[in-house]
PDB file of C-alpha atoms and ligand atoms in Angstrom:
ATOM      1  CA  MET N 456      81.025  83.945  69.869  1.00  0.00           C
ATOM      2  CA  PHE N 457      84.726  83.421  69.093  1.00  0.00           C
ATOM      3  CA  GLY N 458      86.802  82.968  72.206  1.00  0.00           C
ATOM      4  CA  SER N 459      83.828  82.785  74.553  1.00  0.00           C
ATOM      5  CA  ARG N 460      84.770  79.328  75.806  1.00  0.00           C
ATOM      6  CA  ARG N 461      88.244  80.547  76.701  1.00  0.00           C
ATOM      7  CA  ARG N 462      86.755  83.517  78.528  1.00  0.00           C
ATOM      8  CA  ARG N 463      84.417  81.238  80.507  1.00  0.00           C
ATOM      9  CA  GLU N 464      87.308  78.997  81.504  1.00  0.00           C
ATOM     10  CA  ARG N 465      89.377  81.991  82.584  1.00  0.00           C
ATOM     11  CA  GLN N 466      86.507  83.355  84.693  1.00  0.00           C
ATOM     12  CA  ALA N 467      85.902  79.948  86.293  1.00  0.00           C
ATOM     13  CA  ALA N 468      89.593  79.768  87.232  1.00  0.00           C
ATOM     14  CA  ILE N 469      89.473  83.253  88.797  1.00  0.00           C
ATOM     15  CA  ASP N 470      86.239  82.441  90.670  1.00  0.00           C
ATOM     16  CA  ALA N 471      87.794  79.254  92.065  1.00  0.00           C
ATOM     17  CA  GLY N 472      90.672  81.288  93.547  1.00  0.00           C
ATOM     18  CA  MET N 473      94.395  80.659  93.334  1.00  0.00           C
ATOM     19  CA  PRO N 474      95.512  77.027  93.343  1.00  0.00           C
ATOM     20  CA  ALA N 475      96.758  76.085  96.824  1.00  0.00           C
ATOM     21  CA  SER N 476     100.317  75.577  95.565  1.00  0.00           C
ATOM     22  CA  TRP N 477     100.372  79.136  94.187  1.00  0.00           C
ATOM     23  CA  ARG N 478      99.042  80.580  97.411  1.00  0.00           C
ATOM     24  CA  SER N 479     101.606  78.751  99.558  1.00  0.00           C
ATOM     25  CA  LEU N 480     104.394  79.930  97.252  1.00  0.00           C
ATOM     26  CA  CYS N 481     103.168  83.522  97.695  1.00  0.00           C
ATOM     27  CA  ASP N 482     102.818  83.081 101.477  1.00  0.00           C
ATOM     28  CA  SER N 483     106.425  81.948 101.765  1.00  0.00           C
ATOM     29  CA  ARG N 484     107.830  84.542  99.365  1.00  0.00           C
ATOM     30  CA  PHE N 485     105.919  87.660 100.485  1.00  0.00           C
ATOM     31  CA  PRO N 486     106.153  88.451 104.227  1.00  0.00           C
ATOM     32  CA  TRP N 487     103.782  91.389 103.731  1.00  0.00           C
ATOM     33  CA  LEU N 488     100.914  89.195 102.587  1.00  0.00           C
ATOM     34  CA  ALA N 489      99.965  88.248 106.155  1.00  0.00           C
ATOM     35  CA  THR N 490      99.724  91.947 107.100  1.00  0.00           C
ATOM     36  CA  LEU N 491      97.115  92.929 104.489  1.00  0.00           C
ATOM     37  CA  ASP N 492      93.556  93.351 105.778  1.00  0.00           C
ATOM     38  CA  ALA N 493      90.831  91.085 104.368  1.00  0.00           C
ATOM     39  CA  ASP N 494      89.683  93.519 101.626  1.00  0.00           C
ATOM     40  CA  ARG N 495      93.167  94.222 100.332  1.00  0.00           C
ATOM     41  CA  SER N 496      94.172  90.580 100.579  1.00  0.00           C
ATOM     42  CA  GLU N 497      91.156  89.474  98.501  1.00  0.00           C
ATOM     43  CA  ARG N 498      91.774  92.217  95.944  1.00  0.00           C
ATOM     44  CA  TRP N 499      95.489  91.434  95.729  1.00  0.00           C
ATOM     45  CA  GLU N 500      94.872  87.705  95.247  1.00  0.00           C
ATOM     46  CA  ARG N 501      92.235  88.169  92.523  1.00  0.00           C
ATOM     47  CA  ARG N 502      94.293  90.720  90.592  1.00  0.00           C
ATOM     48  CA  THR N 503      97.500  88.683  90.884  1.00  0.00           C
ATOM     49  CA  HIS N 504      95.655  85.638  89.589  1.00  0.00           C
ATOM     50  CA  GLU N 505      94.220  87.691  86.690  1.00  0.00           C
ATOM     51  CA  MET N 506      97.642  89.105  85.828  1.00  0.00           C
ATOM     52  CA  VAL N 507      99.212  85.640  85.768  1.00  0.00           C
ATOM     53  CA  LEU N 508      96.478  84.447  83.385  1.00  0.00           C
ATOM     54  CA  ASP N 509      96.056  87.540  81.210  1.00  0.00           C
ATOM     55  CA  VAL N 510      99.573  88.829  80.614  1.00  0.00           C
ATOM     56  CA  SER N 511     101.706  87.304  77.875  1.00  0.00           C
ATOM     57  CA  TRP N 512     104.786  85.962  79.719  1.00  0.00           C
ATOM     58  CA  GLU N 513     107.638  85.721  77.283  1.00  0.00           C
ATOM     59  CA  PRO N 514     110.969  84.055  78.031  1.00  0.00           C
ATOM     60  CA  ALA N 515     114.213  85.280  76.546  1.00  0.00           C
ATOM     61  CA  ARG N 516     115.636  82.771  74.103  1.00  0.00           C
ATOM     62  CA  GLY N 517     116.583  79.488  75.787  1.00  0.00           C
ATOM     63  CA  PHE N 518     114.884  80.435  79.059  1.00  0.00           C
ATOM     64  CA  GLU N 519     111.702  78.970  80.515  1.00  0.00           C
ATOM     65  CA  VAL N 520     109.085  80.955  82.430  1.00  0.00           C
ATOM     66  CA  THR N 521     107.624  79.110  85.442  1.00  0.00           C
ATOM     67  CA  ASP N 522     104.617  79.701  87.707  1.00  0.00           C
ATOM     68  CA  GLU N 523     107.052  80.866  90.396  1.00  0.00           C
ATOM     69  CA  MET N 524     108.313  83.637  88.085  1.00  0.00           C
ATOM     70  CA  ARG N 525     104.839  84.727  86.989  1.00  0.00           C
ATOM     71  CA  LEU N 526     103.565  84.794  90.587  1.00  0.00           C
ATOM     72  CA  THR N 527     106.579  86.670  91.941  1.00  0.00           C
ATOM     73  CA  VAL N 528     106.398  89.438  89.335  1.00  0.00           C
ATOM     74  CA  ALA N 529     102.581  89.694  89.352  1.00  0.00           C
ATOM     75  CA  GLY N 530     102.407  89.558  93.163  1.00  0.00           C
ATOM     76  CA  LEU N 531     104.860  92.454  93.596  1.00  0.00           C
ATOM     77  CA  ALA N 532     103.191  94.467  90.830  1.00  0.00           C
ATOM     78  CA  GLN N 533      99.776  94.064  92.449  1.00  0.00           C
ATOM     79  CA  LEU N 534     101.072  95.028  95.902  1.00  0.00           C
ATOM     80  CA  LEU N 535     102.056  98.383  94.407  1.00  0.00           C
ATOM     81  CA  VAL N 536      98.538  99.095  93.091  1.00  0.00           C
ATOM     82  CA  VAL N 537      96.476  97.336  95.770  1.00  0.00           C
ATOM     83  CA  ASP N 538      94.719 100.625  96.627  1.00  0.00           C
ATOM     84  CA  GLN N 539      94.310 101.790  93.019  1.00  0.00           C
ATOM     85  CA  PRO N 540      91.122 101.156  91.025  1.00  0.00           C
ATOM     86  CA  ASP N 541      90.932  97.917  89.016  1.00  0.00           C
ATOM     87  CA  GLY N 542      93.024  97.972  85.857  1.00  0.00           C
ATOM     88  CA  ALA N 543      95.829 100.266  87.054  1.00  0.00           C
ATOM     89  CA  LEU N 544      98.337  97.958  85.327  1.00  0.00           C
ATOM     90  CA  ALA N 545      96.105  97.089  82.368  1.00  0.00           C
ATOM     91  CA  ALA N 546      98.677  98.694  80.059  1.00  0.00           C
ATOM     92  CA  VAL N 547     101.027  95.808  80.871  1.00  0.00           C
ATOM     93  CA  ARG N 548     100.133  93.310  78.148  1.00  0.00           C
ATOM     94  CA  SER N 549     103.408  91.398  78.152  1.00  0.00           C
ATOM     95  CA  VAL N 550     106.366  90.717  80.415  1.00  0.00           C
ATOM     96  CA  VAL N 551     109.682  89.503  79.027  1.00  0.00           C
ATOM     97  CA  LEU N 552     111.887  87.580  81.444  1.00  0.00           C
ATOM     98  CA  HIS N 553     115.619  87.151  80.980  1.00  0.00           C
ATOM     99  CA  PRO N 554     117.673  84.814  83.186  1.00  0.00           C
ATOM    100  CA  THR N 555     120.128  87.563  84.149  1.00  0.00           C
ATOM    101  CA  THR N 556     121.267  91.123  83.391  1.00  0.00           C
ATOM    102  CA  ILE N 557     120.378  92.330  79.911  1.00  0.00           C
ATOM    103  CA  VAL N 558     123.051  94.300  78.060  1.00  0.00           C
ATOM    104  CA  MET N 559     121.723  96.954  75.677  1.00  0.00           C
ATOM    105  CA  ALA N 560     124.029  97.282  72.684  1.00  0.00           C
ATOM    106  CA  GLY N 561     123.999  99.641  69.705  1.00  0.00           C
ATOM    107  CA  GLU N 562     122.618 103.191  69.875  1.00  0.00           C
ATOM    108  CA  HIS N 563     119.948 103.439  72.555  1.00  0.00           C
ATOM    109  CA  SER N 564     118.454 105.779  75.124  1.00  0.00           C
ATOM    110  CA  GLN N 565     117.771 104.838  78.745  1.00  0.00           C
ATOM    111  CA  VAL N 566     117.012 108.349  79.914  1.00  0.00           C
ATOM    112  CA  ASP N 567     115.021 110.865  77.844  1.00  0.00           C
ATOM    113  CA  GLY N 568     117.288 112.999  75.712  1.00  0.00           C
ATOM    114  CA  ILE N 569     120.480 110.999  76.350  1.00  0.00           C
ATOM    115  CA  VAL N 570     121.501 108.674  73.521  1.00  0.00           C
ATOM    116  CA  THR N 571     124.539 106.439  73.861  1.00  0.00           C
ATOM    117  CA  ASP N 572     126.169 103.542  72.028  1.00  0.00           C
ATOM    118  CA  GLU N 573     128.022 102.310  75.128  1.00  0.00           C
ATOM    119  CA  PRO N 574     126.860  98.817  76.183  1.00  0.00           C
ATOM    120  CA  THR N 575     124.465  99.402  79.110  1.00  0.00           C
ATOM    121  CA  PRO N 576     123.568  96.659  81.602  1.00  0.00           C
ATOM    122  CA  ILE N 577     119.905  96.810  82.599  1.00  0.00           C
ATOM    123  CA  LEU N 578     118.004  94.862  85.242  1.00  0.00           C
ATOM    124  CA  GLY N 579     114.577  95.914  84.061  1.00  0.00           C
ATOM    125  CA  GLU N 580     112.801  98.280  81.746  1.00  0.00           C
ATOM    126  CA  ALA N 581     109.282  99.578  81.140  1.00  0.00           C
ATOM    127  CA  VAL N 582     109.078 100.105  77.391  1.00  0.00           C
ATOM    128  CA  GLU N 583     106.502 102.787  76.593  1.00  0.00           C
ATOM    129  CA  HIS N 584     103.500 101.098  74.897  1.00  0.00           C
ATOM    130  CA  GLY N 585     105.545  97.874  75.062  1.00  0.00           C
ATOM    131  CA  PRO N 586     106.477  95.097  77.451  1.00  0.00           C
ATOM    132  CA  LEU N 587     108.064  95.134  80.869  1.00  0.00           C
ATOM    133  CA  LEU N 588     111.496  93.486  80.883  1.00  0.00           C
ATOM    134  CA  PHE N 589     113.145  91.931  83.904  1.00  0.00           C
ATOM    135  CA  ALA N 590     116.279  89.987  84.770  1.00  0.00           C
ATOM    136  CA  TRP N 591     114.889  87.123  86.846  1.00  0.00           C
ATOM    137  CA  ASP N 592     117.964  86.715  89.089  1.00  0.00           C
ATOM    138  CA  GLU N 593     117.618  90.376  90.078  1.00  0.00           C
ATOM    139  CA  VAL N 594     113.889  89.988  90.842  1.00  0.00           C
ATOM    140  CA  VAL N 595     114.682  87.161  93.283  1.00  0.00           C
ATOM    141  CA  HIS N 596     117.692  88.932  94.790  1.00  0.00           C
ATOM    142  CA  ASP N 597     115.547  92.023  95.481  1.00  0.00           C
ATOM    143  CA  VAL N 598     112.869  89.986  97.253  1.00  0.00           C
ATOM    144  CA  GLU N 599     115.437  88.150  99.373  1.00  0.00           C
ATOM    145  CA  HIS N 600     117.483  91.258 100.233  1.00  0.00           C
ATOM    146  CA  PRO N 601     115.147  94.235 100.750  1.00  0.00           C
ATOM    147  CA  GLU N 602     117.861  95.908 102.861  1.00  0.00           C
ATOM    148  CA  ARG N 603     119.633  96.803  99.581  1.00  0.00           C
ATOM    149  CA  GLY N 604     116.779  99.244  99.040  1.00  0.00           C
ATOM    150  CA  ARG N 605     116.096  98.009  95.514  1.00  0.00           C
ATOM    151  CA  ASN N 606     113.199  96.296  93.818  1.00  0.00           C
ATOM    152  CA  VAL N 607     113.220  96.278  90.041  1.00  0.00           C
ATOM    153  CA  VAL N 608     109.592  95.123  89.708  1.00  0.00           C
ATOM    154  CA  LEU N 609     108.296  97.923  91.951  1.00  0.00           C
ATOM    155  CA  HIS N 610     110.549 100.393  90.098  1.00  0.00           C
ATOM    156  CA  GLU N 611     109.255  99.552  86.620  1.00  0.00           C
ATOM    157  CA  CYS N 612     105.625  99.273  87.759  1.00  0.00           C
ATOM    158  CA  ALA N 613     105.945 102.695  89.416  1.00  0.00           C
ATOM    159  CA  HIS N 614     106.746 104.032  85.921  1.00  0.00           C
ATOM    160  CA  VAL N 615     103.555 102.373  84.612  1.00  0.00           C
ATOM    161  CA  LEU N 616     101.511 103.955  87.428  1.00  0.00           C
ATOM    162  CA  ASP N 617     103.145 107.337  86.788  1.00  0.00           C
ATOM    163  CA  HIS N 618     102.253 107.063  83.077  1.00  0.00           C
ATOM    164  CA  LEU N 619      98.517 106.463  83.738  1.00  0.00           C
ATOM    165  CA  ASP N 620      97.760 110.166  83.250  1.00  0.00           C
ATOM    166  CA  GLY N 621      99.672 110.178  79.948  1.00  0.00           C
ATOM    167  CA  VAL N 622     102.977 111.646  81.097  1.00  0.00           C
ATOM    168  CA  VAL N 623     105.878 110.298  83.142  1.00  0.00           C
ATOM    169  CA  ASP N 624     106.453 113.258  85.460  1.00  0.00           C
ATOM    170  CA  GLY N 625     106.821 111.651  88.881  1.00  0.00           C
ATOM    171  CA  THR N 626     103.141 112.160  89.717  1.00  0.00           C
ATOM    172  CA  PRO N 627     100.653 109.298  89.418  1.00  0.00           C
ATOM    173  CA  PRO N 628      96.944 110.172  89.220  1.00  0.00           C
ATOM    174  CA  ILE N 629      95.810 111.374  92.683  1.00  0.00           C
ATOM    175  CA  ALA N 630      92.060 112.000  93.012  1.00  0.00           C
ATOM    176  CA  ASP N 631      92.131 113.727  96.412  1.00  0.00           C
ATOM    177  CA  PRO N 632      93.151 117.402  95.920  1.00  0.00           C
ATOM    178  CA  GLU N 633      94.444 117.693  99.494  1.00  0.00           C
ATOM    179  CA  LEU N 634      96.745 114.683  99.005  1.00  0.00           C
ATOM    180  CA  ALA N 635      97.813 115.950  95.572  1.00  0.00           C
ATOM    181  CA  GLN N 636      98.866 119.245  97.173  1.00  0.00           C
ATOM    182  CA  ARG N 637     100.837 117.509  99.962  1.00  0.00           C
ATOM    183  CA  TRP N 638     102.354 115.179  97.365  1.00  0.00           C
ATOM    184  CA  VAL N 639     103.700 117.975  95.182  1.00  0.00           C
ATOM    185  CA  GLU N 640     105.120 119.909  98.141  1.00  0.00           C
ATOM    186  CA  ALA N 641     106.833 116.893  99.742  1.00  0.00           C
ATOM    187  CA  CYS N 642     108.163 115.543  96.436  1.00  0.00           C
ATOM    188  CA  THR N 643     109.506 118.880  95.281  1.00  0.00           C
ATOM    189  CA  GLU N 644     111.469 119.365  98.497  1.00  0.00           C
ATOM    190  CA  ALA N 645     112.910 115.824  98.505  1.00  0.00           C
ATOM    191  CA  TYR N 646     113.691 115.925  94.766  1.00  0.00           C
ATOM    192  CA  GLU N 647     115.617 119.170  95.164  1.00  0.00           C
ATOM    193  CA  ASP N 648     117.586 117.557  98.017  1.00  0.00           C
ATOM    194  CA  VAL N 649     118.489 114.560  95.820  1.00  0.00           C
ATOM    195  CA  VAL N 650     119.484 116.761  92.862  1.00  0.00           C
ATOM    196  CA  ALA N 651     121.660 118.907  95.169  1.00  0.00           C
ATOM    197  CA  GLY N 652     123.235 115.821  96.807  1.00  0.00           C
ATOM    198  CA  ARG N 653     121.717 116.727 100.207  1.00  0.00           C
ATOM    199  CA  ASP N 654     119.665 113.539 100.666  1.00  0.00           C
ATOM    200  CA  PRO N 655     120.978 111.449 103.585  1.00  0.00           C
ATOM    201  CA  GLY N 656     121.212 108.441 101.276  1.00  0.00           C
ATOM    202  CA  VAL N 657     117.881 106.665 101.528  1.00  0.00           C
ATOM    203  CA  ILE N 658     116.737 107.809  98.064  1.00  0.00           C
ATOM    204  CA  ASP N 659     119.029 106.512  95.282  1.00  0.00           C
ATOM    205  CA  PRO N 660     120.958 109.414  93.646  1.00  0.00           C
ATOM    206  CA  TYR N 661     119.732 108.071  90.275  1.00  0.00           C
ATOM    207  CA  GLY N 662     116.421 109.706  91.250  1.00  0.00           C
ATOM    208  CA  GLY N 663     118.046 113.056  90.493  1.00  0.00           C
ATOM    209  CA  VAL N 664     118.002 112.243  86.763  1.00  0.00           C
ATOM    210  CA  ASN N 665     114.379 113.381  86.357  1.00  0.00           C
ATOM    211  CA  PRO N 666     111.065 113.374  88.313  1.00  0.00           C
ATOM    212  CA  GLY N 667     109.991 110.063  86.710  1.00  0.00           C
ATOM    213  CA  GLU N 668     113.076 108.241  87.972  1.00  0.00           C
ATOM    214  CA  PHE N 669     112.739 110.029  91.306  1.00  0.00           C
ATOM    215  CA  PHE N 670     109.246 108.554  91.763  1.00  0.00           C
ATOM    216  CA  ALA N 671     110.488 105.077  90.822  1.00  0.00           C
ATOM    217  CA  VAL N 672     113.465 105.032  93.228  1.00  0.00           C
ATOM    218  CA  LEU N 673     111.352 106.705  95.929  1.00  0.00           C
ATOM    219  CA  THR N 674     108.867 103.841  95.581  1.00  0.00           C
ATOM    220  CA  GLU N 675     111.710 101.341  96.017  1.00  0.00           C
ATOM    221  CA  ALA N 676     112.877 103.147  99.179  1.00  0.00           C
ATOM    222  CA  TYR N 677     109.323 103.265 100.524  1.00  0.00           C
ATOM    223  CA  PHE N 678     108.822  99.506 100.216  1.00  0.00           C
ATOM    224  CA  CYS N 679     112.366  98.357 101.059  1.00  0.00           C
ATOM    225  CA  GLU N 680     113.636 100.827 103.678  1.00  0.00           C
ATOM    226  CA  PRO N 681     110.511 102.474 105.084  1.00  0.00           C
ATOM    227  CA  HIS N 682     111.962 103.280 108.539  1.00  0.00           C
ATOM    228  CA  ALA N 683     114.910 105.088 106.968  1.00  0.00           C
ATOM    229  CA  LEU N 684     112.568 106.988 104.632  1.00  0.00           C
ATOM    230  CA  TRP N 685     110.323 108.022 107.539  1.00  0.00           C
ATOM    231  CA  SER N 686     113.319 109.395 109.426  1.00  0.00           C
ATOM    232  CA  ALA N 687     114.629 111.349 106.454  1.00  0.00           C
ATOM    233  CA  HIS N 688     111.372 112.529 104.831  1.00  0.00           C
ATOM    234  CA  PRO N 689     108.362 112.101 107.176  1.00  0.00           C
ATOM    235  CA  ALA N 690     105.913 114.266 105.190  1.00  0.00           C
ATOM    236  CA  LEU N 691     106.760 112.445 101.971  1.00  0.00           C
ATOM    237  CA  ALA N 692     106.427 109.030 103.638  1.00  0.00           C
ATOM    238  CA  GLU N 693     102.982 110.019 105.002  1.00  0.00           C
ATOM    239  CA  ALA N 694     101.877 111.049 101.503  1.00  0.00           C
ATOM    240  CA  LEU N 695     103.079 107.673 100.194  1.00  0.00           C
ATOM    241  CA  VAL N 696     101.013 105.783 102.806  1.00  0.00           C
ATOM    242  CA  ASP N 697      97.954 107.640 101.549  1.00  0.00           C
ATOM    243  CA  LEU N 698      98.865 106.850  97.930  1.00  0.00           C
ATOM    244  CA  TYR N 699      99.752 103.164  98.340  1.00  0.00           C
ATOM    245  CA  GLY N 700      97.409 102.292 101.235  1.00  0.00           C
ATOM    246  CA  VAL N 701      99.938  99.937 102.835  1.00  0.00           C
ATOM    247  CA  ASP N 702     102.573 100.810 105.414  1.00  0.00           C
ATOM    248  CA  PRO N 703     105.742  98.722 104.877  1.00  0.00           C
ATOM    249  CA  ARG N 704     106.944  99.605 108.411  1.00  0.00           C
ATOM    250  CA  THR N 705     104.568  96.859 109.583  1.00  0.00           C
ATOM    251  CA  TRP N 706     106.647  94.114 107.923  1.00  0.00           C
ATOM    252  CA  CYS N 707     110.055  95.671 107.202  1.00  0.00           C
ATOM    253  CA  VAL N 708     112.826  96.125 109.767  1.00  0.00           C
ATOM    254  CA  HIS N 709     114.948  98.539 107.712  1.00  0.00           C
TER     255      HIS N 709
HETATM  256 ZN1  LIG U1126     113.417 103.855  85.848  1.00  0.00          ZN
END
């Protein structure tokens, strides 16, 4: 059959596990990796390896995509969905990497319903039915400085997770009805606080734009400043532990 040899080679690579140099790069870049239990660690490694091999990694003109870049983006993306069923990020078929901030020119829309022709700097974007875009210098800066409360890869992948049920409405698919109920109650309260400017500052005010952006910036706060989020919104943080299956308080000091 056409392509069967390529498929066999891919499967053999996955079965053999990550090359040692990849694994040591991940170990030094991701402090949370050592905190995952054996099941999650195995799942994360297999899915990260698959994403590196299966996604089309496209450099912006004049740029070169390296293993370090593929592993950093795929590793963060797969942390986000480590407790989701296989294939949660299957919609991501390609990732475009730019060396630095991308400036959108001409008439464009970053937020539903708002069209502008002002040049807009963007650090990342999840194009619906299209690629993920990232500025590589921002990806690295986020990993090295979690205290800024930002992570563009987690932000854009949160949009992909949110979209799994067909709409970007701030609610990813949640199978457990009890958790879904807690989720809606906690999110509604925190969202209204952000919109009204009452949030103590842990959730980025950009989250007040719409529920989809709220979920994305909330996800960034959860992974980058979990202690601050727990203090400000304990019920919401508990719902996020049940959604994501990992508790960033175990590796984060902020
Ligand atoms: Zn967004």
